[in-house]
Tab-separated table of N, CA and C in Angstrom:
chain	number	residue	atom	x	y	z
A	1	MET	N	5.528	-9.605	-5.802
A	1	MET	CA	4.790	-9.066	-4.615
A	1	MET	C	3.846	-8.007	-5.034
A	2	VAL	N	4.251	-7.065	-5.923
A	2	VAL	CA	3.319	-6.072	-6.403
A	2	VAL	C	2.181	-6.656	-7.156
A	3	GLY	N	2.440	-7.694	-7.978
A	3	GLY	CA	1.394	-8.375	-8.715
A	3	GLY	C	0.346	-8.942	-7.785
A	4	MET	N	0.848	-9.541	-6.694
A	4	MET	CA	-0.086	-10.196	-5.716
A	4	MET	C	-0.876	-9.122	-5.068
A	5	LEU	N	-0.351	-7.995	-4.645
A	5	LEU	CA	-0.980	-6.894	-4.015
A	5	LEU	C	-2.096	-6.408	-4.945
A	6	VAL	N	-1.759	-6.152	-6.256
A	6	VAL	CA	-2.727	-5.627	-7.154
A	6	VAL	C	-3.918	-6.618	-7.331
A	7	GLU	N	-3.594	-7.937	-7.388
A	7	GLU	CA	-4.560	-8.963	-7.526
A	7	GLU	C	-5.531	-8.950	-6.352
A	8	LEU	N	-4.966	-8.861	-5.141
A	8	LEU	CA	-5.784	-8.809	-3.945
A	8	LEU	C	-6.738	-7.624	-3.913
A	9	LEU	N	-6.142	-6.464	-4.283
A	9	LEU	CA	-6.952	-5.224	-4.243
A	9	LEU	C	-8.037	-5.217	-5.321
A	10	THR	N	-7.760	-5.762	-6.469
A	10	THR	CA	-8.743	-5.743	-7.588
A	10	THR	C	-9.820	-6.776	-7.365
A	11	SER	N	-9.659	-7.709	-6.469
A	11	SER	CA	-10.655	-8.707	-6.262
A	11	SER	C	-11.986	-8.119	-5.717
A	12	GLN	N	-11.941	-6.963	-5.066
A	12	GLN	CA	-13.110	-6.286	-4.546
A	12	GLN	C	-12.971	-4.838	-5.010
A	13	VAL	N	-13.065	-4.578	-6.308
A	13	VAL	CA	-12.793	-3.273	-6.896
A	13	VAL	C	-13.576	-2.131	-6.270
A	14	LYS	N	-14.906	-2.420	-6.054
A	14	LYS	CA	-15.726	-1.348	-5.502
A	14	LYS	C	-15.186	-0.739	-4.207
A	15	ASP	N	-14.739	-1.624	-3.324
A	15	ASP	CA	-14.293	-1.196	-2.009
A	15	ASP	C	-12.805	-0.715	-2.056
A	16	LYS	N	-12.110	-1.158	-3.011
A	16	LYS	CA	-10.665	-0.913	-2.996
A	16	LYS	C	-10.198	0.009	-4.115
A	17	LEU	N	-11.085	0.658	-4.786
A	17	LEU	CA	-10.627	1.516	-5.917
A	17	LEU	C	-9.769	2.621	-5.543
A	18	LEU	N	-10.115	3.309	-4.472
A	18	LEU	CA	-9.302	4.439	-4.014
A	18	LEU	C	-7.917	3.974	-3.571
A	19	VAL	N	-7.805	2.873	-2.830
A	19	VAL	CA	-6.497	2.346	-2.444
A	19	VAL	C	-5.664	1.926	-3.617
A	20	LEU	N	-6.298	1.254	-4.596
A	20	LEU	CA	-5.556	0.838	-5.756
A	20	LEU	C	-5.039	1.990	-6.577
A	21	THR	N	-5.861	3.030	-6.662
A	21	THR	CA	-5.467	4.280	-7.414
A	21	THR	C	-4.293	4.967	-6.687
A	22	CYS	N	-4.318	5.045	-5.408
A	22	CYS	CA	-3.237	5.627	-4.637
A	22	CYS	C	-1.990	4.851	-4.778
A	23	LEU	N	-2.073	3.518	-4.673
A	23	LEU	CA	-0.841	2.661	-4.899
A	23	LEU	C	-0.266	2.846	-6.284
A	24	GLU	N	-1.137	2.873	-7.310
A	24	GLU	CA	-0.696	3.084	-8.712
A	24	GLU	C	-0.002	4.421	-8.796
A	25	LEU	N	-0.586	5.506	-8.264
A	25	LEU	CA	-0.036	6.847	-8.320
A	25	LEU	C	1.355	6.910	-7.615
A	26	THR	N	1.371	6.276	-6.412
A	26	THR	CA	2.661	6.198	-5.699
A	26	THR	C	3.726	5.475	-6.522
A	27	TYR	N	3.290	4.368	-7.113
A	27	TYR	CA	4.313	3.591	-7.951
A	27	TYR	C	4.793	4.467	-9.130
A	28	LEU	N	3.872	5.171	-9.766
A	28	LEU	CA	4.267	5.959	-10.917
A	28	LEU	C	5.212	7.096	-10.517
A	29	VAL	N	4.931	7.786	-9.424
A	29	VAL	CA	5.699	8.899	-8.939
A	29	VAL	C	7.132	8.367	-8.546
A	30	MET	N	7.129	7.291	-7.785
A	30	MET	CA	8.384	6.758	-7.274
A	30	MET	C	9.226	6.174	-8.397
A	31	SER	N	8.651	5.640	-9.445
A	31	SER	CA	9.377	5.050	-10.553
A	31	SER	C	9.903	6.135	-11.456
A	32	ARG	N	9.211	7.245	-11.580
A	32	ARG	CA	9.619	8.379	-12.443
A	32	ARG	C	10.734	9.190	-11.796
A	33	TYR	N	10.634	9.381	-10.513
A	33	TYR	CA	11.634	10.222	-9.787
A	33	TYR	C	12.313	9.387	-8.803
A	34	ASP	N	13.494	9.722	-8.444
A	34	ASP	CA	14.357	8.969	-7.553
A	34	ASP	C	14.092	9.366	-6.143
A	35	TRP	N	12.771	9.062	-5.701
A	35	TRP	CA	12.373	9.434	-4.303
A	35	TRP	C	12.426	8.244	-3.377
A	36	ARG	N	12.780	7.100	-3.989
A	36	ARG	CA	12.786	5.883	-3.161
A	36	ARG	C	13.645	6.051	-1.874
A	37	VAL	N	14.874	6.540	-2.015
A	37	VAL	CA	15.703	6.628	-0.849
A	37	VAL	C	15.174	7.585	0.175
A	38	LEU	N	14.727	8.753	-0.297
A	38	LEU	CA	14.123	9.770	0.550
A	38	LEU	C	12.877	9.190	1.281
A	39	PHE	N	12.052	8.515	0.475
A	39	PHE	CA	10.826	7.992	1.048
A	39	PHE	C	11.174	6.996	2.162
A	40	ALA	N	12.208	6.175	1.963
A	40	ALA	CA	12.535	5.135	2.985
A	40	ALA	C	13.240	5.712	4.141
A	41	THR	N	14.093	6.716	3.912
A	41	THR	CA	14.871	7.336	4.991
A	41	THR	C	14.078	8.284	5.836
A	42	GLU	N	13.091	8.957	5.236
A	42	GLU	CA	12.409	10.011	5.964
A	42	GLU	C	11.114	9.478	6.632
A	43	GLY	N	11.004	8.203	6.823
A	43	GLY	CA	9.838	7.643	7.525
A	43	GLY	C	8.672	7.324	6.710
A	44	GLY	N	8.783	7.396	5.346
A	44	GLY	CA	7.685	7.135	4.530
A	44	GLY	C	7.158	5.701	4.656
A	45	VAL	N	8.156	4.757	4.711
A	45	VAL	CA	7.709	3.323	4.899
A	45	VAL	C	7.045	3.136	6.181
A	46	ARG	N	7.573	3.738	7.241
A	46	ARG	CA	6.956	3.648	8.583
A	46	ARG	C	5.538	4.232	8.561
A	47	ALA	N	5.347	5.343	7.831
A	47	ALA	CA	4.079	6.024	7.817
A	47	ALA	C	3.070	5.160	7.044
A	48	VAL	N	3.439	4.534	5.978
A	48	VAL	CA	2.542	3.684	5.117
A	48	VAL	C	2.193	2.464	5.978
A	49	LEU	N	3.137	1.870	6.667
A	49	LEU	CA	2.814	0.661	7.483
A	49	LEU	C	1.959	1.032	8.634
A	50	GLY	N	2.177	2.210	9.242
A	50	GLY	CA	1.303	2.639	10.329
A	50	GLY	C	-0.111	2.877	9.851
A	51	CYS	N	-0.293	3.404	8.607
A	51	CYS	CA	-1.622	3.616	8.079
A	51	CYS	C	-2.308	2.308	7.776
A	52	MET	N	-1.487	1.372	7.270
A	52	MET	CA	-2.076	0.038	6.967
A	52	MET	C	-2.473	-0.693	8.205
A	53	GLN	N	-1.749	-0.486	9.288
A	53	GLN	CA	-2.115	-1.106	10.565
A	53	GLN	C	-3.415	-0.440	11.147
A	54	GLU	N	-3.492	0.804	11.017
A	54	GLU	CA	-4.624	1.591	11.509
A	54	GLU	C	-5.960	1.224	10.810
A	55	HIS	N	-5.775	1.063	9.481
A	55	HIS	CA	-6.936	0.769	8.602
A	55	HIS	C	-6.820	-0.604	7.907
A	56	HIS	N	-6.385	-1.593	8.676
A	56	HIS	CA	-6.081	-2.870	8.107
A	56	HIS	C	-7.269	-3.535	7.392
A	57	SER	N	-8.467	-3.329	7.885
A	57	SER	CA	-9.589	-3.902	7.228
A	57	SER	C	-9.952	-3.355	5.808
A	58	SER	N	-9.489	-2.123	5.585
A	58	SER	CA	-9.808	-1.486	4.313
A	58	SER	C	-8.663	-1.576	3.321
A	59	VAL	N	-7.517	-2.186	3.718
A	59	VAL	CA	-6.389	-2.303	2.780
A	59	VAL	C	-6.180	-3.749	2.386
A	60	LEU	N	-5.731	-4.563	3.352
A	60	LEU	CA	-5.390	-5.936	3.109
A	60	LEU	C	-5.833	-6.751	4.395
A	61	PRO	N	-6.058	-8.002	4.116
A	61	PRO	CA	-6.330	-8.854	5.309
A	61	PRO	C	-5.196	-8.849	6.309
A	62	SER	N	-5.532	-8.971	7.564
A	62	SER	CA	-4.518	-8.886	8.598
A	62	SER	C	-3.438	-10.016	8.475
A	63	SER	N	-3.886	-11.115	7.937
A	63	SER	CA	-2.922	-12.220	7.841
A	63	SER	C	-1.775	-11.892	6.858
A	64	ILE	N	-2.112	-11.093	5.873
A	64	ILE	CA	-1.090	-10.697	4.796
A	64	ILE	C	-0.092	-9.749	5.539
A	65	LEU	N	-0.599	-8.866	6.355
A	65	LEU	CA	0.278	-7.873	6.993
A	65	LEU	C	0.988	-8.375	8.265
A	66	GLY	N	0.549	-9.581	8.684
A	66	GLY	CA	1.118	-10.096	9.945
A	66	GLY	C	0.635	-9.404	11.179
A	67	LEU	N	-0.541	-8.841	11.126
A	67	LEU	CA	-1.144	-8.062	12.228
A	67	LEU	C	-2.060	-8.877	13.080
A	68	ARG	N	-2.266	-8.515	14.279
A	68	ARG	CA	-3.185	-9.226	15.192
A	68	ARG	C	-4.440	-8.340	15.254
A	69	SER	N	-5.563	-9.023	15.248
A	69	SER	CA	-6.832	-8.249	15.303
A	69	SER	C	-7.134	-7.853	16.724
């Protein structure tokens, strides 16, 4: 799934560079420290999904997220 996400984001690098960099940074921080449980339990997942819904055209196509336009 992560590979697919990176592939989708790198297909339009100019527009997606900031998003890709943030995702890579998040991955590095969460893999280095055991913040996964805290992130999931403290609303981090909900916050990310909310942001993705709000800015769906700048992150991923709506069909990938299961959102309605």
